[in-house]
Coordinates of C-alpha atoms in Angstrom, one line a residue:
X1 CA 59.8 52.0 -38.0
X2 CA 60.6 55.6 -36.9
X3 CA 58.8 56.8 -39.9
X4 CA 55.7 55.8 -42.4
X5 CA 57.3 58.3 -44.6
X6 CA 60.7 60.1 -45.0
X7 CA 60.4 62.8 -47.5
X8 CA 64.1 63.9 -48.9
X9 CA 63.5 68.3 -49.8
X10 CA 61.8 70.5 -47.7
X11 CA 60.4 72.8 -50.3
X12 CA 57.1 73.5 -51.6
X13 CA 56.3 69.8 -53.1
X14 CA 58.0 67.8 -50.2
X15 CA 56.0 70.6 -47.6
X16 CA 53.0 69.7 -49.7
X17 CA 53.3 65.9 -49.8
X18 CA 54.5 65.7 -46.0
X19 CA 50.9 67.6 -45.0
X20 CA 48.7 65.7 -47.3
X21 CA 50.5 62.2 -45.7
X22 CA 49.5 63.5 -42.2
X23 CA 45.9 64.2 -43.2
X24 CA 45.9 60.7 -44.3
X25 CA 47.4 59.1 -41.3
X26 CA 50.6 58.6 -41.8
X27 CA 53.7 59.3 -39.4
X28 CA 56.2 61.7 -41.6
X29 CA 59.6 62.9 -41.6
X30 CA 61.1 66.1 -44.1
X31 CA 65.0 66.3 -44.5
X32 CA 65.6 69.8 -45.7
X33 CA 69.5 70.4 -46.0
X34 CA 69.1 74.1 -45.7
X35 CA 68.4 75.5 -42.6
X36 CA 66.0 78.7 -43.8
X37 CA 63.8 79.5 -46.9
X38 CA 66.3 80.1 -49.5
X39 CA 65.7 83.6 -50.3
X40 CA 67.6 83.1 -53.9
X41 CA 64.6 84.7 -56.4
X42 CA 62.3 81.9 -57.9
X43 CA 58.8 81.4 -59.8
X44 CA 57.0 85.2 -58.9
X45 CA 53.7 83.3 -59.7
X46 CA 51.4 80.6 -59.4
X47 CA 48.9 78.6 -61.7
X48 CA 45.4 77.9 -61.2
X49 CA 45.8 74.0 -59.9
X50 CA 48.1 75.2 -57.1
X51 CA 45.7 77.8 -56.0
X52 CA 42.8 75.6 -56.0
X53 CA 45.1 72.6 -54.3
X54 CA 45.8 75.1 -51.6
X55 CA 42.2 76.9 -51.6
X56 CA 41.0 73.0 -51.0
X57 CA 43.1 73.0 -48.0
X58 CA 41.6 76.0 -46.1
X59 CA 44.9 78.0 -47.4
X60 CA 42.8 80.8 -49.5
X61 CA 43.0 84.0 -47.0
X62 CA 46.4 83.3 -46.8
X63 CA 47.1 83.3 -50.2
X64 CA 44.9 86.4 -50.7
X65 CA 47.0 87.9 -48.1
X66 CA 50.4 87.3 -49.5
X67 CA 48.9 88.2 -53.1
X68 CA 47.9 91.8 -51.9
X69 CA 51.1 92.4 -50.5
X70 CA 52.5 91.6 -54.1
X71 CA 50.1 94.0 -55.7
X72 CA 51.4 96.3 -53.5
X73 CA 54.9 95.8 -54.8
X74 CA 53.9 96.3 -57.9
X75 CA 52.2 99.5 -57.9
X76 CA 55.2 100.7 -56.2
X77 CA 56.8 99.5 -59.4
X78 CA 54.6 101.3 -61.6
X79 CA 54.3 104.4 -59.4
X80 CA 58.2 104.6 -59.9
X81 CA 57.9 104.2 -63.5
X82 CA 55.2 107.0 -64.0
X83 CA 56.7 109.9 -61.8
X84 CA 54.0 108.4 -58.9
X85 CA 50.7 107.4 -60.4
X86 CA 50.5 104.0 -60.2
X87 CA 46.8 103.5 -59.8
X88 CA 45.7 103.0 -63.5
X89 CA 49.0 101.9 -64.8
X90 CA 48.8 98.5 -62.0
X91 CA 45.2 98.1 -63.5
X92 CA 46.5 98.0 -67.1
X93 CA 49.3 95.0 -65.8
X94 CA 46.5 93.6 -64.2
X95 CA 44.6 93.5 -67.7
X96 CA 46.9 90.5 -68.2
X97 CA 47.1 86.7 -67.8
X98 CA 50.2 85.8 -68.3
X99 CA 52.3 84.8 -71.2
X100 CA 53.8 82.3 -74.1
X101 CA 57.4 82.7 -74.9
X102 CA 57.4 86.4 -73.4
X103 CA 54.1 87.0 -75.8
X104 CA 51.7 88.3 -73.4
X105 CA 48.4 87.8 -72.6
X106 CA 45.3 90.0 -72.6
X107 CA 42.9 89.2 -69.9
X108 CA 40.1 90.7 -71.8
X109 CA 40.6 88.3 -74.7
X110 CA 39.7 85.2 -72.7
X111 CA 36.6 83.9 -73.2
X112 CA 35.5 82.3 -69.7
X113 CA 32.5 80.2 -71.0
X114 CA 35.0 78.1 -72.5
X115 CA 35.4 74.2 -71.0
X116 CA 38.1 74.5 -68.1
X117 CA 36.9 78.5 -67.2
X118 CA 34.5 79.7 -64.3
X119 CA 35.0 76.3 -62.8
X120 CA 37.7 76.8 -59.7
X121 CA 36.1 79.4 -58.4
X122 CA 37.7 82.1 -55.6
X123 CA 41.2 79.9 -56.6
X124 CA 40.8 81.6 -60.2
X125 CA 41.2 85.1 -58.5
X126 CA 44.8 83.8 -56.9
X127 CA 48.3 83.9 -59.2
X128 CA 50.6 86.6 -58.1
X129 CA 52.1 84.6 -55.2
X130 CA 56.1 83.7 -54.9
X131 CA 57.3 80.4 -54.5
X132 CA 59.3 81.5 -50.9
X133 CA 55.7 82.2 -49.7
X134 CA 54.2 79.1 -50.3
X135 CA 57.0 77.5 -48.7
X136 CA 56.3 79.3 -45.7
X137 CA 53.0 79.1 -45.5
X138 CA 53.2 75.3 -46.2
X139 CA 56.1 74.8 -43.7
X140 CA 53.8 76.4 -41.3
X141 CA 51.2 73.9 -42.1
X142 CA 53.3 71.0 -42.0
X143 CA 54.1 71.9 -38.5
X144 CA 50.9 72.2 -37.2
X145 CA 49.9 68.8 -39.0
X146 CA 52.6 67.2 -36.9
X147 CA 55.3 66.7 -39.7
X148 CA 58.7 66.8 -38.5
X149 CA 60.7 69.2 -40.5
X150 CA 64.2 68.5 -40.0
X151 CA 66.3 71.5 -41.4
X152 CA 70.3 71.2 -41.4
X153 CA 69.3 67.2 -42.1
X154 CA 70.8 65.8 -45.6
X155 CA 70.4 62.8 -47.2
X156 CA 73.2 60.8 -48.0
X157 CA 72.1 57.8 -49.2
X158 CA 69.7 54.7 -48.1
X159 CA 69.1 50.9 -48.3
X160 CA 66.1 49.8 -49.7
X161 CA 64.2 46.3 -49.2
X162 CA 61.1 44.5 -50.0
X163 CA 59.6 45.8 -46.4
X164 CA 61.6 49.1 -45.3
X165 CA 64.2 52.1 -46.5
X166 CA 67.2 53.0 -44.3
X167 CA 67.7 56.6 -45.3
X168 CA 71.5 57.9 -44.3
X169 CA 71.4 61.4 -43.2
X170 CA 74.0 63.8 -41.9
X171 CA 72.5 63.5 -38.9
X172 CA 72.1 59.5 -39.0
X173 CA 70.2 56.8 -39.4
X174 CA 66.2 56.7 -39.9
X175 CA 64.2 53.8 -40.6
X176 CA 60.9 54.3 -42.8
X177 CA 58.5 52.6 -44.8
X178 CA 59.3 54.6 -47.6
X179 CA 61.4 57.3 -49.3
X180 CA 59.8 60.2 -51.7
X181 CA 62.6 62.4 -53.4
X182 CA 61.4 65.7 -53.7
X183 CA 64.9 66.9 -53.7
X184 CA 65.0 68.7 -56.8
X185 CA 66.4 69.0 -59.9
X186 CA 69.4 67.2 -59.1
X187 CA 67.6 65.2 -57.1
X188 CA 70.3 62.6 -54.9
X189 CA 67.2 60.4 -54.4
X190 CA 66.5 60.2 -57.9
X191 CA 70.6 59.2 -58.6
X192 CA 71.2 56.5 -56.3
X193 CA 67.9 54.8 -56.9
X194 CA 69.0 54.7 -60.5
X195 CA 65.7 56.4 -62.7
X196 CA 66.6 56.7 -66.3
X197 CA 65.6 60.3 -67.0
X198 CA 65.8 61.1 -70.7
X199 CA 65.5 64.7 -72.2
X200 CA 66.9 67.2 -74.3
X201 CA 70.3 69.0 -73.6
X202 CA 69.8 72.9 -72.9
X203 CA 70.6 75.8 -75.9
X204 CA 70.1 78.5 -73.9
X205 CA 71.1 80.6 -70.4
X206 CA 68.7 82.6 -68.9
X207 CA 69.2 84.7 -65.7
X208 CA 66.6 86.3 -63.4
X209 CA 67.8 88.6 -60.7
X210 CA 66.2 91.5 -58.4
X211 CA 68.6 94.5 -58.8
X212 CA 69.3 97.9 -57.9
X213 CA 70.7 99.9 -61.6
X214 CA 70.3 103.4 -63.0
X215 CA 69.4 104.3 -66.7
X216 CA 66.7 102.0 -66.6
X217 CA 64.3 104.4 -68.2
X218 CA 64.3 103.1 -71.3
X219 CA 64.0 99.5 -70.4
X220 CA 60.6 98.5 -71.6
X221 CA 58.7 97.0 -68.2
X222 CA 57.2 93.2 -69.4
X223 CA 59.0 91.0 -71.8
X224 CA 60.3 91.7 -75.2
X225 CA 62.3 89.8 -77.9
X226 CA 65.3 91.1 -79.6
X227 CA 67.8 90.6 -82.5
X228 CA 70.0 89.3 -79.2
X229 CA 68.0 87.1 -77.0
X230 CA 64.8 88.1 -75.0
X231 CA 64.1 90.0 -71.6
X232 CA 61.7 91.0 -68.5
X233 CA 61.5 93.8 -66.7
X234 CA 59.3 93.9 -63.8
X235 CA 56.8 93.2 -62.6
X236 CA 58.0 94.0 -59.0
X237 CA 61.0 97.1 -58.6
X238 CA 64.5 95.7 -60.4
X239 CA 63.4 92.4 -61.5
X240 CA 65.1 91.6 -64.5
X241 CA 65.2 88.6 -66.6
X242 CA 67.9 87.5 -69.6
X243 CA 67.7 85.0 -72.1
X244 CA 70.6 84.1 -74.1
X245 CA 71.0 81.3 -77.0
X246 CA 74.7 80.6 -76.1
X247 CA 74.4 77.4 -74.8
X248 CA 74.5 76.4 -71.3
X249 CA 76.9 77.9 -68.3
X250 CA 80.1 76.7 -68.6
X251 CA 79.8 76.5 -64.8
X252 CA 76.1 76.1 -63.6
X253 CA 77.3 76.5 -60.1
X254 CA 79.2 79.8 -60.3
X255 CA 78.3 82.8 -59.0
X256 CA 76.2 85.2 -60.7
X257 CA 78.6 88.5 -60.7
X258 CA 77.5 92.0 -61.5
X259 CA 79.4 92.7 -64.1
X260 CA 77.7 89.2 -66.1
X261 CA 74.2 90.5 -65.4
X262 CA 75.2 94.2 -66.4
X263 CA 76.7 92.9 -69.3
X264 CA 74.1 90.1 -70.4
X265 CA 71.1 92.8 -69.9
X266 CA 72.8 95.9 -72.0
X267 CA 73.4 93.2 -75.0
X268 CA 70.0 91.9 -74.7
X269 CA 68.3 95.0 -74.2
X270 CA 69.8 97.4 -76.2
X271 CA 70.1 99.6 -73.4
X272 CA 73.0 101.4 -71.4
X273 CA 71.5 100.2 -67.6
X274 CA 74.2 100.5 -65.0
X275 CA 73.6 97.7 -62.1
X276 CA 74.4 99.0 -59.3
X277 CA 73.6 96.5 -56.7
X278 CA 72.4 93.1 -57.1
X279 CA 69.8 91.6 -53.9
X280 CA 69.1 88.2 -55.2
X281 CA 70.2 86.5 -58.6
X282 CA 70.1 83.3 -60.5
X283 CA 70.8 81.1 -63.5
X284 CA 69.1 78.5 -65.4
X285 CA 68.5 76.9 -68.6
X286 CA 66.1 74.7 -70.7
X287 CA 67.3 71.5 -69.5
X288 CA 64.0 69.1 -70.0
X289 CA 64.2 65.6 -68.8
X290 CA 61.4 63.5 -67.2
X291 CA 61.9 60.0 -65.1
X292 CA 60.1 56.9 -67.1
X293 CA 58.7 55.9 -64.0
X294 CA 57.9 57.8 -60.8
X295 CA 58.5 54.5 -58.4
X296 CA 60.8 52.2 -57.6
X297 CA 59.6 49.6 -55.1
X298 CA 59.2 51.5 -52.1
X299 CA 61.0 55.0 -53.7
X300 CA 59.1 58.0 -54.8
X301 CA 59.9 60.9 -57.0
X302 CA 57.9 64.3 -57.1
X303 CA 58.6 68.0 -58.7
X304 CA 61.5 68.6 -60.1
X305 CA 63.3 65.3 -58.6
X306 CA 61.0 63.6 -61.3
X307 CA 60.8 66.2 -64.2
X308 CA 63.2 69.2 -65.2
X309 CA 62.2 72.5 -67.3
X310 CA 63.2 75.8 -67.8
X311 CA 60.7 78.2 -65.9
X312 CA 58.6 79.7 -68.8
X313 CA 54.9 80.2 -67.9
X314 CA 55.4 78.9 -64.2
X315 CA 54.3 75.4 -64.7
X316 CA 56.9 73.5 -62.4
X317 CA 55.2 74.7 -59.1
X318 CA 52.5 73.8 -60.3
X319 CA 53.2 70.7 -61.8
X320 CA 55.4 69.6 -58.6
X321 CA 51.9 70.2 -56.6
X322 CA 50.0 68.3 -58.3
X323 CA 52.1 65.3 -58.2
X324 CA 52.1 66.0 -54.1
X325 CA 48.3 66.2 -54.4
X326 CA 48.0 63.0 -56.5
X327 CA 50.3 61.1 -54.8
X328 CA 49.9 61.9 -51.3
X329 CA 46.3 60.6 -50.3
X330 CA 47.3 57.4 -52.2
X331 CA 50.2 56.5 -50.6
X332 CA 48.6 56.9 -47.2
X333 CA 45.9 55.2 -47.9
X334 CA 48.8 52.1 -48.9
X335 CA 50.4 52.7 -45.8
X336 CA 47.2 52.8 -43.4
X337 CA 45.7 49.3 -45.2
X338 CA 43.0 51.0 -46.8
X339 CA 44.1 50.6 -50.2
X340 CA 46.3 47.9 -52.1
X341 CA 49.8 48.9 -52.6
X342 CA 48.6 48.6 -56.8
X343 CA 46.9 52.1 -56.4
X344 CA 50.5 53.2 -56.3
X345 CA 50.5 52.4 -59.9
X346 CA 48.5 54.9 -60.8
X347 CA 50.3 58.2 -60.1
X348 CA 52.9 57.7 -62.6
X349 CA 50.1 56.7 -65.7
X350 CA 48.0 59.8 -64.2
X351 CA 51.7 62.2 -63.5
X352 CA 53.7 60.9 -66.3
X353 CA 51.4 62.3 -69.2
X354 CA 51.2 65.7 -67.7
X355 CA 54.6 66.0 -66.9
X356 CA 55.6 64.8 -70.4
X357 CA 53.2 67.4 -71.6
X358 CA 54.5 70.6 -69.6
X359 CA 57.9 69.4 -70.7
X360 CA 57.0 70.0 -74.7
X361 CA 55.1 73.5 -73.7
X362 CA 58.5 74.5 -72.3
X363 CA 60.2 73.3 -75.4
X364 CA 57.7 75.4 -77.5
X365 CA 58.2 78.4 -75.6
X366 CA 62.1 78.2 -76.7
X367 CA 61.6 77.8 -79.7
X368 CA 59.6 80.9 -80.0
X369 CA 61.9 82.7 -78.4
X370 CA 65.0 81.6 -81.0
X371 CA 66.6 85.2 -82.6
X372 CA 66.9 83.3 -85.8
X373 CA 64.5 84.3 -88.8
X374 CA 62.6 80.7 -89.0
X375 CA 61.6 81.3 -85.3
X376 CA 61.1 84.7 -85.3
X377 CA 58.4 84.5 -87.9
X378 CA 57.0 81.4 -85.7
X379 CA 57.1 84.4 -83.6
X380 CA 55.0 86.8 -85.5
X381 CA 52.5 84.0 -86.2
X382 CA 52.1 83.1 -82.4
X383 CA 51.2 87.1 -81.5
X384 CA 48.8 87.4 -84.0
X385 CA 47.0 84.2 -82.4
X386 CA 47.6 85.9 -79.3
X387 CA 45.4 88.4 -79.9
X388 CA 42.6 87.0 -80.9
X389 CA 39.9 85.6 -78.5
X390 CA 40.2 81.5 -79.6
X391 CA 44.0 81.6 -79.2
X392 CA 44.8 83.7 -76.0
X393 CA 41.6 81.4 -74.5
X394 CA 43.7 78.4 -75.9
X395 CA 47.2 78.9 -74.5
X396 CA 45.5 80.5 -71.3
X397 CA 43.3 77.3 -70.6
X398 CA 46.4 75.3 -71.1
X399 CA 48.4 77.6 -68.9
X400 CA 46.3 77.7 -66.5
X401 CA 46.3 73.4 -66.7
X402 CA 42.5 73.3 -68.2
X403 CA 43.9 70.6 -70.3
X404 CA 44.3 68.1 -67.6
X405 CA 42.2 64.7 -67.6
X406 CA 43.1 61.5 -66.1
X407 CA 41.9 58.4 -67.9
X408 CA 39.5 57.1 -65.5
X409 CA 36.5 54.7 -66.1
X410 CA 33.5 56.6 -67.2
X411 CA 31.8 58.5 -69.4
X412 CA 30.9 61.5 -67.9
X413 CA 32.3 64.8 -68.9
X414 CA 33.5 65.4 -64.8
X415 CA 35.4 62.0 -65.1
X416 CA 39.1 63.1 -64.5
X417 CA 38.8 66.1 -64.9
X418 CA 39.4 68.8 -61.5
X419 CA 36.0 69.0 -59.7
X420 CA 34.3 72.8 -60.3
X421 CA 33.9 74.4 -57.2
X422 CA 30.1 74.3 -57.1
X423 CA 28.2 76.9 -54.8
X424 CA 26.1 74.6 -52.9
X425 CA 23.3 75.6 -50.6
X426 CA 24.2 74.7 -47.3
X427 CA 26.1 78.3 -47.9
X428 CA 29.7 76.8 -48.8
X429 CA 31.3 75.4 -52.1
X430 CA 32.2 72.5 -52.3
X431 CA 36.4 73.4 -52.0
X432 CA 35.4 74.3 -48.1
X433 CA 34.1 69.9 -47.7
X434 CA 37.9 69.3 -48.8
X435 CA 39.9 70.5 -46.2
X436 CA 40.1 67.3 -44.3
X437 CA 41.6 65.0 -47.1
X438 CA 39.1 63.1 -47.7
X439 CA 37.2 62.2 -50.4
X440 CA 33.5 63.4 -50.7
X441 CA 30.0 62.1 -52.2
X442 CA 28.2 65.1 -52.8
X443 CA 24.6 64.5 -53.6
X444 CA 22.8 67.1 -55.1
X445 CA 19.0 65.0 -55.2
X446 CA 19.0 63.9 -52.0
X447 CA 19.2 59.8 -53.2
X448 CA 19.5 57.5 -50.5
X449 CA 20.9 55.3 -52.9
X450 CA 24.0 56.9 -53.1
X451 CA 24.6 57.3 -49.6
X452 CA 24.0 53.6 -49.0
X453 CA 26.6 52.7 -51.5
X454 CA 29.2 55.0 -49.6
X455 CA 27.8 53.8 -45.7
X456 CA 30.4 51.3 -45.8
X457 CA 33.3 54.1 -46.6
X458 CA 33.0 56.1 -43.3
X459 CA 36.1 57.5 -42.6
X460 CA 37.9 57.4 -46.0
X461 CA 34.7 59.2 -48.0
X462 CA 32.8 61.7 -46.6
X463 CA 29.3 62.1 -47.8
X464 CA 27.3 65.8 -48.5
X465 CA 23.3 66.5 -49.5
X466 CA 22.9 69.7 -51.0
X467 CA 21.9 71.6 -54.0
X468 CA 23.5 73.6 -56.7
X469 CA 21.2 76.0 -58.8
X470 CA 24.1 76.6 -60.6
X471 CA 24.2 73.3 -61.9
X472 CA 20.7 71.7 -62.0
X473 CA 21.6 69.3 -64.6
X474 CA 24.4 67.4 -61.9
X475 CA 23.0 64.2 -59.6
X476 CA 25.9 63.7 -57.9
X477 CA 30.1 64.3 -57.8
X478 CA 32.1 61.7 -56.5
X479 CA 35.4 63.5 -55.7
X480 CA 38.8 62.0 -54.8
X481 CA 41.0 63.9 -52.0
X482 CA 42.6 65.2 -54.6
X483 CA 40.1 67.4 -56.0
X484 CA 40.0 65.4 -59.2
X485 CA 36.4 63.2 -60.0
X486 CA 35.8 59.7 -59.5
X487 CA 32.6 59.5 -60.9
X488 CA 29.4 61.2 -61.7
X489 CA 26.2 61.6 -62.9
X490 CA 23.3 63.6 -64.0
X491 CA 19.9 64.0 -63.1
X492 CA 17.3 61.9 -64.5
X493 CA 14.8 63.7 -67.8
X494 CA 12.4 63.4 -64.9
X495 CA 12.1 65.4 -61.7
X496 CA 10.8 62.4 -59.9
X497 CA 12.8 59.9 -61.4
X498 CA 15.7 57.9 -59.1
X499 CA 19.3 59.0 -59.2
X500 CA 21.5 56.0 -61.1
X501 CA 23.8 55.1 -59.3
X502 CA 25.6 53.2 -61.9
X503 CA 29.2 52.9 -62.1
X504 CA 29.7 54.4 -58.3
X505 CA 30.1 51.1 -56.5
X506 CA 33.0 50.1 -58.4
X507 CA 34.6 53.9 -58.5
X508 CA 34.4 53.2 -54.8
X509 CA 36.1 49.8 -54.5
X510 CA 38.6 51.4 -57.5
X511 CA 39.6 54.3 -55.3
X512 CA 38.8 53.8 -51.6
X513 CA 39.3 49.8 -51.3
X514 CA 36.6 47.3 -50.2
X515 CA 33.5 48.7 -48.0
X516 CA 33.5 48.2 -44.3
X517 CA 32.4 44.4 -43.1
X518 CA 33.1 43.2 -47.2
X519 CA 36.1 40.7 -47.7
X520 CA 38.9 42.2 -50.0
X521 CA 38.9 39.4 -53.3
X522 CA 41.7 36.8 -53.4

C-alpha cells in the first residue's frame, strides 16, 4: 500500500479528517485539484462544534487570532458607516448571535443556564472566523502531522476490492486501503461509487459577493426581507448577499458579472447602489440532498460530498467537521487493528441523523424567507419568537448544534452528548487532555476502580485524576477522541462511598476494542 488513507478534497473536512487519521496512526494522502486556497468568498463564520473540535486540537489562539483580525474588519465597516465611530456601533453587531432566515438574533435574549449553554467553554467565545482561514490553518496542521497534501492532484476515478482502492489521479496511480470523498458538493467520489442521494430540487438563487459600489447609504447593514426576495449587507466592507425565488441558475457554472449582481441587489433592495467593482463573488441555491449511507465497502463520504444545503446559518462547516471528527479516530483505529472494521457502522447511524436534521433547518429557513403572504406571516410569527428569551435560546441552542445526541448505551444525561469542558484542578480543562486524539478517563474521585478497568487501554485511552468544583455532583467522564461521551457517572449520596463503575467495561470494549492481554470473542 502507498497509503492507509487517500482522502479525495483538500478543503476544511478532508484537511480535518487527513490530521485526525495521522493522530491515529495512519499513513495519509489529500488530492486537492486546486493548487491554492480558493479565495472565491464562502461561510464568514463558524458554529460552536467547530470551535470546540479545533479548541480540542490545541487550535484556540489561532482561532482567537484570525477572529480579532475579523473584528477588526468589521469595525472598519462600521466606522465607514458612521462618519468614523465605530467603537459602540461594533459592540451593538456584537450584541448578536446569529440568525434564522435573515431574522436576527439578540445575544442578550439567550438564556445560558439552559441544557447545551456554558458547557464548551473558551470555544463558546469563537464564531467570526472564515472558512479560507480554517483551511489554512488546517493545511498547516496537516503538514506538520505528516499528511501529504498533494495540490494540482485530481481524482479521476478508482478500483475498489474486498482488500484495497486504486485511486486514478492526474498525476497517476496510488494504491490505499481506503478512499474518503470529501470532494464536495459534486463530489466525483460520491458519483462513481454510485450513493443514491435523494433531496429536494432548489427554488431559489442566492448570490454573495465582496464588492466595491457607491450609493450604498441607504442599504440597511444586516439582513432584511422584501416584497422581492431578501438581502445582507455586511458584516465586513461590501459584502453583499441576494436571495431570489426564481428558480435555480440557468447555468450554475457561469460567471457572476457585474451587471447581474448590480441588477439582482437594486431589485431586491430597493435601492439605486452602483457596483463598481466586484473582488470576489458567488452563486448558490437550496439544493438539499443527503447520501442514505456514508460507506461503501472500503469508500467514505464526508461534508458536502455526503450532504448538500444552501448556506443559511453556517451549518455545513460545521456539519462537514463533525463528520471528520466522528469519523476519523474510528477509521484509524480500523486500520491500526485496534478496533473491528463494524465500528465503521456507526458513523453513518451517529452522521446520518444530524445531517438529515441540518438539511430540514435549511429547508425551514426558505421557507421563511418566501415573498409570498402565507410565508411572510410564518415570517412575522418567527420574529416575535425571536425576541423573546425561550425562542431566541431555542433556535440559538440548535444553531449553535446543542441539539446533538448520539444514541449510545446509557442512561446518563453526558451519554452522547459533547463533553463540557470542565475546569479541572490540575489548572487545565479538560479540552487541553484532547489534543493528542485519544480518548480520556477522567476521574474526578480518585477510584482506583476505574483506572484498573482502563489499565489494559494504554495507548488508545488516556487516563486523568482531578477535580472539578464546578461539577461536584460528576464521578467520572469517559470521553471518546471525538469529544463526545462514552460513559459516565455520578458521585455516590455518600462522600465515602465507592465510585460505580458500572457500565464502563463494556463502553470500553464498545469503543476502544478488547483490553490488552484479553482475547477478542469468536
Amino acid at each position: 500500500m502507498d497509503y492507509d488513507v487517500v482522502v479525495a478534497g483538500g478543503g476544511p473536512v478532508g484537511l480535518m479528517l487527513a490530521c485526525e487519521l495521522r493522530l491515529g496512526g495512519a499513513r495519509v494522502a489529500v488530492l486537492e485539484r486546486l493548487t491554492e486556497v480558493d479565495p472565491t468568498i464562502k461561510g464568514g463564520a463558524i458554529t460552536t462544534p467547530s470551535a470546540e473540535a479545533l479548541y480540542r486540537r490545541g487550535m484556540l489562539p489561532a482561532l482567537a487570532e484570525v477572529q480579532r483580525q475579523a473584528m477588526d474588519r468589521f469595525q472598519a465597516f462600521m466606522r465607514e458607516r458612521n462618519g468614523g465611530d465605530g467603537g459602540e456601533a461594533a459592540g451593538q453587531g456584537l450584541g448578536f448571535v446569529g440568525h434564522f432566515a435573515g431574522i436576527m438574533l439578540r445575544a442578550d435574549l439567550v438564556d445560558r443556564t439552559e441544557p447545551g449553554f456554558g458547557d464548551a467553554g473558551p470555544a463558546a467565545e469563537i464564531g467570526l472566523v472564515a472558512q479560507q482561514d480554517i483551511e489554512r490553518l488546517l493545511g498547516g496542521r496537516a503538514r506538520e502531522l505528516g499528511v501529504d497534501v498533494c495540490r494540482g492532484v485530481e481524482l479521476t476515478g478508482f478500483d475498489a476490492d474486498d482488500g484495497a482502492v486504486t485511486v486514478r489521479t492526474s498525476g497517476g496511480a496510488i494504491r490505499a486501503g481506503w478512499l474518503v470523498g470529501c470532494d464536495g458538493g459534486r463530489s466525483t467520489v460520491r458519483k462513481l461509487a454510485g450513493f443514491e442521494f435523494p433531496g429536494t430540487d432548489p427554488e431559489i438563487t442566492c448570490h454573495q459577493a465582496v464588492v466595491e459600489m457607491t450609493g450604498a447609504e441607504d442599504l440597511k447593514v444586516g439582513w432584511a426581507a422584501t416584497d422581492t426576495g431578501v438581502f445582507a449587507h455586511g458584516p465586513m466592507p461590501g459584502r453583499v448577499v441576494t436571495v431570489e425565488f426564481d428558480g435555480p441558475p440557468a447555468d450554475r457554472d457561469a460567471p457572476v458579472t457585474t451587471e447581474d449582481l448590480q441588477a439582482r441587489l437594486r431589485r431586491v433592495s430597493g435601492v439605486d447602489v452602483t457596483i463598481t467593482g466586484v473582488r470576489t463573488a458567488t452563486r448558490f441555491t437550496d439544493h438539499a440532498r443527503q447520501v442514505t449511507e456514508y460507506r461503501k465497502g472500503r469508500v467514505l463520504l464526508a461534508g458536502d460530498a455526503a450532504h448538500v444545503h444552501s448556506a443559511f446559518g453556517s451549518q455545513g462547516l460545521s456539519l462537514g467537521i463533525g463528520d471528520a471528527m466522528n469519523l476519523g479516530w474510528k477509521l484509524a483505529a480500523v486500520i491500526g487493528g485496534r478496533a473491528p472494521e463494524g465500528l465503521l457502522d456507526t458513523y453513518t447511524s451517529e452522521r446520518h441523523p444530524v445531517g438529515a436534521w441540518v438539511l430540514d433547518w435549511t429547508r425551514s429557513q426558505v421557507a421563511a424567507m418566501r415573498p409570498d403572504p402565507q410565508s411572510r406571516a410564518l415570517r412575522e410569527i418567527l420574529t416575535d419568537l425571536a425576541e423573546t428569551v425561550t425562542g431566541t435560546t431555542y433556535l440559538t441552542a440548535r444553531l449553535n448544534g446543542a441539539g446533538v445526541r448520539y444514541e449510545l448505551t446509557g442512561e446518563h444525561p453526558l451519554t452522547g452528548r459533547s463533553a463540557p469542558d470542565l475546569e479541572l484542578t490540575d489548572g487545565g480543562r479538560l479540552a487541553d487532555h484532547l489534543h493528542g486524539g485519544r480518548a480520556l478517563l477522567l476521574d474526578l474521585t480518585d477510584a482506583p476502580e476505574l483506572r484498573a478497568l482502563a489499565a489494559g487501554y494504554a495507548g488508545r485511552v488516556d487516563t486523568l485524576t482531578a477535580g472539578c468544583p464546578s461539577r461536584p455532583e460528576l464521578a467520572a467522564v469517559l470521553v471518546r477522541p471525538d469529544g463526545f461521551t462514552a460513559w459516565a457517572a455520578d458521585a455516590g449520596a455518600q462522600a465515602q462511598a465507592p465510585t460505580s463503575t458500572a457500565g464502563l467495561a463494556e463502553a470500553l470494549e464498545e469503543w476502544f476494542g478488547v483490553p490488552e492481554g484479553a482475547v477478542a470473542p469468536g
